[in-house]
PDB file of N, CA and C and ligand atoms in Angstrom:
ATOM      1  N   MET O1440      -8.450  20.389  -2.986  1.00  0.00           N
ATOM      2  CA  MET O1440      -6.910  20.700  -2.507  1.00  0.00           C
ATOM      3  C   MET O1440      -7.202  22.140  -3.695  1.00  0.00           C
ATOM      4  N   ARG O1441      -5.928  23.072  -2.169  1.00  0.00           N
ATOM      5  CA  ARG O1441      -6.059  24.115  -3.356  1.00  0.00           C
ATOM      6  C   ARG O1441      -4.555  24.681  -4.201  1.00  0.00           C
ATOM      7  N   VAL O1442      -4.970  25.176  -5.364  1.00  0.00           N
ATOM      8  CA  VAL O1442      -3.601  24.942  -5.996  1.00  0.00           C
ATOM      9  C   VAL O1442      -3.516  26.568  -6.162  1.00  0.00           C
ATOM     10  N   THR O1443      -2.555  27.072  -5.859  1.00  0.00           N
ATOM     11  CA  THR O1443      -1.969  28.515  -6.811  1.00  0.00           C
ATOM     12  C   THR O1443      -1.393  28.765  -7.868  1.00  0.00           C
ATOM     13  N   CYS O1444      -1.761  29.468  -7.837  1.00  0.00           N
ATOM     14  CA  CYS O1444      -1.372  30.102  -9.203  1.00  0.00           C
ATOM     15  C   CYS O1444       0.248  30.427  -9.386  1.00  0.00           C
ATOM     16  N   PRO O1445       1.745  29.895  -9.834  1.00  0.00           N
ATOM     17  CA  PRO O1445       2.422  29.948  -9.277  1.00  0.00           C
ATOM     18  C   PRO O1445       3.258  31.445  -9.974  1.00  0.00           C
ATOM     19  N   HIS O1446       2.377  31.973 -10.606  1.00  0.00           N
ATOM     20  CA  HIS O1446       2.852  33.361 -11.406  1.00  0.00           C
ATOM     21  C   HIS O1446       2.287  35.052 -10.693  1.00  0.00           C
ATOM     22  N   CYS O1447       0.744  34.063 -10.184  1.00  0.00           N
ATOM     23  CA  CYS O1447       0.073  35.215  -9.350  1.00  0.00           C
ATOM     24  C   CYS O1447      -0.531  35.519  -8.082  1.00  0.00           C
ATOM     25  N   GLN O1448       0.110  33.972  -7.396  1.00  0.00           N
ATOM     26  CA  GLN O1448      -0.737  33.754  -6.299  1.00  0.00           C
ATOM     27  C   GLN O1448      -2.065  33.339  -5.821  1.00  0.00           C
ATOM     28  N   GLN O1449      -2.759  34.035  -6.695  1.00  0.00           N
ATOM     29  CA  GLN O1449      -4.470  33.683  -7.030  1.00  0.00           C
ATOM     30  C   GLN O1449      -4.451  32.406  -7.309  1.00  0.00           C
ATOM     31  N   LYS O1450      -6.227  32.381  -7.168  1.00  0.00           N
ATOM     32  CA  LYS O1450      -6.513  31.151  -7.268  1.00  0.00           C
ATOM     33  C   LYS O1450      -6.844  30.064  -8.281  1.00  0.00           C
ATOM     34  N   ALA O1451      -6.018  28.801  -8.678  1.00  0.00           N
ATOM     35  CA  ALA O1451      -6.102  28.299  -9.591  1.00  0.00           C
ATOM     36  C   ALA O1451      -6.687  27.175  -9.142  1.00  0.00           C
ATOM     37  N   VAL O1452      -7.848  26.577 -10.480  1.00  0.00           N
ATOM     38  CA  VAL O1452      -8.494  25.063 -10.404  1.00  0.00           C
ATOM     39  C   VAL O1452      -7.936  24.352 -11.169  1.00  0.00           C
ATOM     40  N   ILE O1453      -8.444  22.842 -11.068  1.00  0.00           N
ATOM     41  CA  ILE O1453      -7.778  21.633 -11.482  1.00  0.00           C
ATOM     42  C   ILE O1453      -8.280  21.475 -12.757  1.00  0.00           C
ATOM     43  N   THR O1454      -7.645  21.345 -13.857  1.00  0.00           N
ATOM     44  CA  THR O1454      -9.229  21.270 -14.547  1.00  0.00           C
ATOM     45  C   THR O1454      -9.258  19.769 -15.584  1.00  0.00           C
ATOM     46  N   SER O1455      -8.140  19.032 -15.207  1.00  0.00           N
ATOM     47  CA  SER O1455      -7.967  17.774 -16.079  1.00  0.00           C
ATOM     48  C   SER O1455      -6.916  17.283 -15.080  1.00  0.00           C
ATOM     49  N   SER O1456      -6.371  15.524 -14.728  1.00  0.00           N
ATOM     50  CA  SER O1456      -5.625  15.383 -14.541  1.00  0.00           C
ATOM     51  C   SER O1456      -5.085  14.228 -15.061  1.00  0.00           C
ATOM     52  N   ASN O1457      -4.402  13.451 -15.078  1.00  0.00           N
ATOM     53  CA  ASN O1457      -3.389  12.312 -15.928  1.00  0.00           C
ATOM     54  C   ASN O1457      -2.537  11.208 -14.576  1.00  0.00           C
ATOM     55  N   GLN O1458      -3.399  10.273 -14.274  1.00  0.00           N
ATOM     56  CA  GLN O1458      -2.725   9.331 -13.766  1.00  0.00           C
ATOM     57  C   GLN O1458      -1.399   8.924 -14.326  1.00  0.00           C
ATOM     58  N   LEU O1459       0.118   9.110 -14.323  1.00  0.00           N
ATOM     59  CA  LEU O1459       1.579   8.636 -14.584  1.00  0.00           C
ATOM     60  C   LEU O1459       1.789   7.487 -13.247  1.00  0.00           C
ATOM     61  N   SER O1460       1.256   7.099 -12.569  1.00  0.00           N
ATOM     62  CA  SER O1460       1.179   5.750 -11.870  1.00  0.00           C
ATOM     63  C   SER O1460       0.445   5.920 -10.705  1.00  0.00           C
ATOM     64  N   PRO O1461       0.552   4.654  -9.922  1.00  0.00           N
ATOM     65  CA  PRO O1461      -0.161   5.372  -9.098  1.00  0.00           C
ATOM     66  C   PRO O1461      -0.160   5.694  -7.466  1.00  0.00           C
ATOM     67  N   ALA O1462       1.539   6.540  -8.101  1.00  0.00           N
ATOM     68  CA  ALA O1462       1.587   7.164  -6.501  1.00  0.00           C
ATOM     69  C   ALA O1462       1.979   9.266  -7.232  1.00  0.00           C
ATOM     70  N   VAL O1463       2.134   9.211  -8.666  1.00  0.00           N
ATOM     71  CA  VAL O1463       2.364   9.982  -8.814  1.00  0.00           C
ATOM     72  C   VAL O1463       1.042  10.466 -10.504  1.00  0.00           C
ATOM     73  N   LYS O1464       0.182  11.811 -10.067  1.00  0.00           N
ATOM     74  CA  LYS O1464      -0.299  12.417 -11.089  1.00  0.00           C
ATOM     75  C   LYS O1464      -0.102  13.639 -11.351  1.00  0.00           C
ATOM     76  N   ASP O1465      -0.597  14.091 -12.588  1.00  0.00           N
ATOM     77  CA  ASP O1465      -0.014  15.414 -13.145  1.00  0.00           C
ATOM     78  C   ASP O1465      -1.610  16.421 -13.345  1.00  0.00           C
ATOM     79  N   LEU O1466      -1.633  17.244 -12.648  1.00  0.00           N
ATOM     80  CA  LEU O1466      -3.333  17.916 -12.553  1.00  0.00           C
ATOM     81  C   LEU O1466      -2.530  19.360 -13.216  1.00  0.00           C
ATOM     82  N   TYR O1467      -3.583  19.130 -14.211  1.00  0.00           N
ATOM     83  CA  TYR O1467      -3.788  20.546 -14.927  1.00  0.00           C
ATOM     84  C   TYR O1467      -4.192  21.824 -14.910  1.00  0.00           C
ATOM     85  N   CYS O1468      -3.870  22.391 -14.461  1.00  0.00           N
ATOM     86  CA  CYS O1468      -4.495  23.643 -13.612  1.00  0.00           C
ATOM     87  C   CYS O1468      -4.778  24.758 -14.445  1.00  0.00           C
ATOM     88  N   GLN O1469      -5.921  26.390 -13.828  1.00  0.00           N
ATOM     89  CA  GLN O1469      -6.234  27.176 -14.932  1.00  0.00           C
ATOM     90  C   GLN O1469      -6.031  28.263 -13.766  1.00  0.00           C
ATOM     91  N   CYS O1470      -5.571  29.246 -13.800  1.00  0.00           N
ATOM     92  CA  CYS O1470      -5.372  29.817 -12.707  1.00  0.00           C
ATOM     93  C   CYS O1470      -6.440  31.170 -13.394  1.00  0.00           C
ATOM     94  N   MET O1471      -7.340  31.519 -11.638  1.00  0.00           N
ATOM     95  CA  MET O1471      -8.432  31.754 -12.371  1.00  0.00           C
ATOM     96  C   MET O1471      -7.871  33.376 -12.308  1.00  0.00           C
ATOM     97  N   ASN O1472      -7.359  33.985 -11.522  1.00  0.00           N
ATOM     98  CA  ASN O1472      -7.362  35.625 -12.298  1.00  0.00           C
ATOM     99  C   ASN O1472      -7.163  35.718 -13.665  1.00  0.00           C
ATOM    100  N   THR O1473      -7.928  35.350 -14.195  1.00  0.00           N
ATOM    101  CA  THR O1473      -8.422  36.020 -15.619  1.00  0.00           C
ATOM    102  C   THR O1473      -7.314  37.471 -16.259  1.00  0.00           C
ATOM    103  N   GLU O1474      -8.090  38.743 -15.947  1.00  0.00           N
ATOM    104  CA  GLU O1474      -7.926  39.277 -16.232  1.00  0.00           C
ATOM    105  C   GLU O1474      -6.248  39.651 -16.257  1.00  0.00           C
ATOM    106  N   GLN O1475      -5.814  39.734 -15.039  1.00  0.00           N
ATOM    107  CA  GLN O1475      -4.532  39.776 -14.905  1.00  0.00           C
ATOM    108  C   GLN O1475      -3.589  38.906 -15.293  1.00  0.00           C
ATOM    109  N   CYS O1476      -3.650  37.657 -14.924  1.00  0.00           N
ATOM    110  CA  CYS O1476      -2.857  36.713 -15.706  1.00  0.00           C
ATOM    111  C   CYS O1476      -3.089  35.355 -16.494  1.00  0.00           C
ATOM    112  N   GLY O1477      -4.033  34.596 -16.428  1.00  0.00           N
ATOM    113  CA  GLY O1477      -4.724  33.754 -16.947  1.00  0.00           C
ATOM    114  C   GLY O1477      -3.927  32.217 -17.154  1.00  0.00           C
ATOM    115  N   ALA O1478      -2.457  32.321 -16.404  1.00  0.00           N
ATOM    116  CA  ALA O1478      -1.675  31.243 -17.190  1.00  0.00           C
ATOM    117  C   ALA O1478      -2.586  29.889 -16.531  1.00  0.00           C
ATOM    118  N   SER O1479      -1.813  28.609 -17.846  1.00  0.00           N
ATOM    119  CA  SER O1479      -2.037  27.720 -17.380  1.00  0.00           C
ATOM    120  C   SER O1479      -1.140  26.931 -17.036  1.00  0.00           C
ATOM    121  N   PHE O1480      -0.819  25.605 -16.494  1.00  0.00           N
ATOM    122  CA  PHE O1480       0.356  25.250 -15.445  1.00  0.00           C
ATOM    123  C   PHE O1480      -0.097  23.307 -15.665  1.00  0.00           C
ATOM    124  N   VAL O1481       0.958  22.736 -14.642  1.00  0.00           N
ATOM    125  CA  VAL O1481       0.614  21.528 -14.362  1.00  0.00           C
ATOM    126  C   VAL O1481       1.215  21.321 -13.298  1.00  0.00           C
ATOM    127  N   PHE O1482       0.883  20.909 -12.154  1.00  0.00           N
ATOM    128  CA  PHE O1482       1.047  20.466 -11.236  1.00  0.00           C
ATOM    129  C   PHE O1482       1.516  18.855 -10.264  1.00  0.00           C
ATOM    130  N   VAL O1483       2.686  18.480  -9.699  1.00  0.00           N
ATOM    131  CA  VAL O1483       2.759  17.029  -9.870  1.00  0.00           C
ATOM    132  C   VAL O1483       2.112  16.626  -8.335  1.00  0.00           C
ATOM    133  N   LEU O1484       0.816  15.913  -8.452  1.00  0.00           N
ATOM    134  CA  LEU O1484       0.569  15.339  -7.143  1.00  0.00           C
ATOM    135  C   LEU O1484       0.933  13.783  -6.195  1.00  0.00           C
ATOM    136  N   ALA O1485       2.410  14.175  -5.966  1.00  0.00           N
ATOM    137  CA  ALA O1485       3.276  12.773  -5.909  1.00  0.00           C
ATOM    138  C   ALA O1485       3.321  11.848  -3.843  1.00  0.00           C
ATOM    139  N   PHE O1486       3.055  10.638  -3.840  1.00  0.00           N
ATOM    140  CA  PHE O1486       3.663   9.973  -2.802  1.00  0.00           C
ATOM    141  C   PHE O1486       4.670  10.538  -2.269  1.00  0.00           C
ATOM    142  N   LYS O1487       4.500  10.936  -1.134  1.00  0.00           N
ATOM    143  CA  LYS O1487       5.806  11.268  -0.318  1.00  0.00           C
ATOM    144  C   LYS O1487       6.966   9.982   0.261  1.00  0.00           C
ATOM    145  N   HIS O1488       6.094   9.670   1.467  1.00  0.00           N
ATOM    146  CA  HIS O1488       6.455   8.444   2.499  1.00  0.00           C
ATOM    147  C   HIS O1488       5.271   8.171   3.401  1.00  0.00           C
ATOM    148  N   ASP O1489       5.496   7.020   3.970  1.00  0.00           N
ATOM    149  CA  ASP O1489       4.324   7.382   5.428  1.00  0.00           C
ATOM    150  C   ASP O1489       4.760   7.180   6.021  1.00  0.00           C
ATOM    151  N   LEU O1490       3.936   7.829   6.837  1.00  0.00           N
ATOM    152  CA  LEU O1490       4.118   7.684   8.367  1.00  0.00           C
ATOM    153  C   LEU O1490       4.161   6.644   8.854  1.00  0.00           C
ATOM    154  N   ASN O1491       2.775   5.543   9.156  1.00  0.00           N
ATOM    155  CA  ASN O1491       2.655   4.484   9.521  1.00  0.00           C
ATOM    156  C   ASN O1491       2.289   3.149   8.219  1.00  0.00           C
ATOM    157  N   PRO O1492       3.536   3.090   8.484  1.00  0.00           N
ATOM    158  CA  PRO O1492       2.763   1.427   7.581  1.00  0.00           C
ATOM    159  C   PRO O1492       1.762   0.757   7.131  1.00  0.00           C
ATOM    160  N   PRO O1493       1.057   0.365   6.300  1.00  0.00           N
ATOM    161  CA  PRO O1493      -0.344  -0.266   6.416  1.00  0.00           C
ATOM    162  C   PRO O1493      -0.502  -1.608   7.344  1.00  0.00           C
ATOM    163  N   HIS O1494      -0.990  -2.163   7.849  1.00  0.00           N
ATOM    164  CA  HIS O1494      -0.646  -3.131   8.761  1.00  0.00           C
ATOM    165  C   HIS O1494      -0.029  -4.435   8.369  1.00  0.00           C
ATOM    166  N   HIS O1495      -0.982  -4.438   6.874  1.00  0.00           N
ATOM    167  CA  HIS O1495      -0.079  -5.845   5.975  1.00  0.00           C
ATOM    168  C   HIS O1495       1.660  -5.832   6.535  1.00  0.00           C
ATOM    169  N   SER O1496       1.712  -5.112   6.215  1.00  0.00           N
ATOM    170  CA  SER O1496       2.916  -4.484   5.483  1.00  0.00           C
ATOM    171  C   SER O1496       4.506  -4.868   6.657  1.00  0.00           C
ATOM    172  N   THR O1497       3.194  -4.366   7.521  1.00  0.00           N
ATOM    173  CA  THR O1497       4.357  -4.489   8.679  1.00  0.00           C
ATOM    174  C   THR O1497       4.638  -5.944   9.406  1.00  0.00           C
ATOM    175  N   ARG O1498       3.104  -6.431   9.540  1.00  0.00           N
ATOM    176  CA  ARG O1498       3.929  -7.956   9.300  1.00  0.00           C
ATOM    177  C   ARG O1498       4.456  -8.238   8.481  1.00  0.00           C
ATOM    178  N   GLN O1499       4.283  -8.341   6.832  1.00  0.00           N
ATOM    179  CA  GLN O1499       5.109  -9.104   6.202  1.00  0.00           C
ATOM    180  C   GLN O1499       6.742  -8.506   6.776  1.00  0.00           C
ATOM    181  N   LEU O1500       6.735  -7.465   6.611  1.00  0.00           N
ATOM    182  CA  LEU O1500       8.411  -7.176   7.050  1.00  0.00           C
ATOM    183  C   LEU O1500       8.550  -7.959   8.730  1.00  0.00           C
ATOM    184  N   ALA O1501       7.719  -8.093   9.896  1.00  0.00           N
ATOM    185  CA  ALA O1501       8.328  -9.079  10.553  1.00  0.00           C
ATOM    186  C   ALA O1501       8.312 -10.441  10.045  1.00  0.00           C
ATOM    187  N   VAL O1502       7.740 -10.786   9.202  1.00  0.00           N
ATOM    188  CA  VAL O1502       7.600 -12.371   9.034  1.00  0.00           C
ATOM    189  C   VAL O1502       9.159 -12.538   8.043  1.00  0.00           C
ATOM    190  N   SER O1503       9.127 -11.593   7.325  1.00  0.00           N
ATOM    191  CA  SER O1503      10.566 -11.880   6.302  1.00  0.00           C
ATOM    192  C   SER O1503      12.071 -11.753   7.729  1.00  0.00           C
ATOM    193  N   LEU O1504      11.841 -10.803   8.290  1.00  0.00           N
ATOM    194  CA  LEU O1504      12.621 -10.202   8.981  1.00  0.00           C
ATOM    195  C   LEU O1504      13.045 -11.656   9.727  1.00  0.00           C
ATOM    196  N   ILE O1505      12.128 -12.361  10.873  1.00  0.00           N
ATOM    197  CA  ILE O1505      11.589 -13.513  11.748  1.00  0.00           C
ATOM    198  C   ILE O1505      13.056 -14.418  11.247  1.00  0.00           C
ATOM    199  N   ARG O1506      12.069 -14.683   8.698  1.00  0.00           N
ATOM    200  CA  ARG O1506      12.630 -15.875   8.719  1.00  0.00           C
ATOM    201  C   ARG O1506      14.109 -15.346   8.242  1.00  0.00           C
ATOM    202  N   SER O1507      14.492 -14.803   8.198  1.00  0.00           N
ATOM    203  CA  SER O1507      15.919 -14.213   7.602  1.00  0.00           C
ATOM    204  C   SER O1507      16.717 -14.873   9.099  1.00  0.00           C
ATOM    205  N   LEU O1508      16.057 -14.951  10.261  1.00  0.00           N
ATOM    206  CA  LEU O1508      17.206 -15.219  11.539  1.00  0.00           C
ATOM    207  C   LEU O1508      17.411 -16.868  11.074  1.00  0.00           C
ATOM    208  N   PRO O1509      18.700 -17.043  12.160  1.00  0.00           N
ATOM    209  CA  PRO O1509      18.964 -18.820  12.403  1.00  0.00           C
ATOM    210  C   PRO O1509      17.982 -19.558  12.781  1.00  0.00           C
ATOM    211  N   ALA O1510      17.719 -20.633  12.568  1.00  0.00           N
ATOM    212  CA  ALA O1510      16.920 -21.228  13.803  1.00  0.00           C
ATOM    213  C   ALA O1510      17.119 -20.653  15.251  1.00  0.00           C
ATOM    214  N   GLU O1511      17.988 -21.226  15.451  1.00  0.00           N
ATOM    215  CA  GLU O1511      18.393 -20.767  16.850  1.00  0.00           C
ATOM    216  C   GLU O1511      18.283 -19.504  17.630  1.00  0.00           C
ATOM    217  N   GLU O1512      18.186 -18.656  16.211  1.00  0.00           N
ATOM    218  CA  GLU O1512      17.828 -17.312  16.952  1.00  0.00           C
ATOM    219  C   GLU O1512      16.087 -17.005  16.832  1.00  0.00           C
ATOM    220  N   ARG O1513      15.360 -17.699  16.056  1.00  0.00           N
ATOM    221  CA  ARG O1513      14.182 -17.636  15.685  1.00  0.00           C
ATOM    222  C   ARG O1513      13.117 -18.642  17.165  1.00  0.00           C
ATOM    223  N   ARG O1514      14.146 -19.638  17.859  1.00  0.00           N
ATOM    224  CA  ARG O1514      13.473 -20.556  19.277  1.00  0.00           C
ATOM    225  C   ARG O1514      13.587 -19.645  20.287  1.00  0.00           C
ATOM    226  N   LEU O1515      14.810 -18.476  20.272  1.00  0.00           N
ATOM    227  CA  LEU O1515      15.316 -17.875  21.482  1.00  0.00           C
ATOM    228  C   LEU O1515      13.868 -16.774  21.057  1.00  0.00           C
ATOM    229  N   LEU O1516      13.852 -16.105  19.996  1.00  0.00           N
ATOM    230  CA  LEU O1516      12.236 -15.014  19.699  1.00  0.00           C
ATOM    231  C   LEU O1516      11.237 -15.614  19.731  1.00  0.00           C
ATOM    232  N   GLN O1517      10.874 -16.558  19.468  1.00  0.00           N
ATOM    233  CA  GLN O1517       9.504 -17.661  19.779  1.00  0.00           C
ATOM    234  C   GLN O1517       9.857 -17.513  21.370  1.00  0.00           C
ATOM    235  N   GLY O1518      10.408 -17.855  22.364  1.00  0.00           N
ATOM    236  CA  GLY O1518      10.842 -17.773  23.526  1.00  0.00           C
ATOM    237  C   GLY O1518      10.038 -16.393  24.523  1.00  0.00           C
ATOM    238  N   ASP O1519      11.154 -15.237  23.659  1.00  0.00           N
ATOM    239  CA  ASP O1519      10.744 -13.855  24.068  1.00  0.00           C
ATOM    240  C   ASP O1519       9.295 -13.944  24.101  1.00  0.00           C
ATOM    241  N   LEU O1520       8.872 -14.259  22.900  1.00  0.00           N
ATOM    242  CA  LEU O1520       7.701 -13.535  22.246  1.00  0.00           C
ATOM    243  C   LEU O1520       6.198 -14.393  23.575  1.00  0.00           C
ATOM    244  N   PHE O1521       6.236 -15.011  23.220  1.00  0.00           N
ATOM    245  CA  PHE O1521       5.331 -15.871  23.670  1.00  0.00           C
ATOM    246  C   PHE O1521       5.359 -16.669  25.617  1.00  0.00           C
ATOM    247  N   ASN O1522       6.150 -16.007  26.072  1.00  0.00           N
ATOM    248  CA  ASN O1522       6.905 -16.646  28.135  1.00  0.00           C
ATOM    249  C   ASN O1522       7.144 -15.380  28.821  1.00  0.00           C
TER     250      ASN O1522
HETATM  251 ZN1   ZN A1639      -1.814  33.537 -12.279  1.00  0.00          ZN
END
């Protein structure tokens, strides 16, 4: 992962990190432009959203949607799926 210093736009390196939750991490960074900048700062790396959910999530979603249907609707759906 490439990090650019937000102050001088030169290359920075991640010196350490702190996992805040399964989907959020603080990245402690050091600017490599030591003579003219030398800043240290924290970036946040965070999960944003799925493009395709995991297979098990799709299956669980389908099962809970089907279970929420009235019995007659489930019977009709079964007919649509298997005939
Ligand atoms: Zn810098």
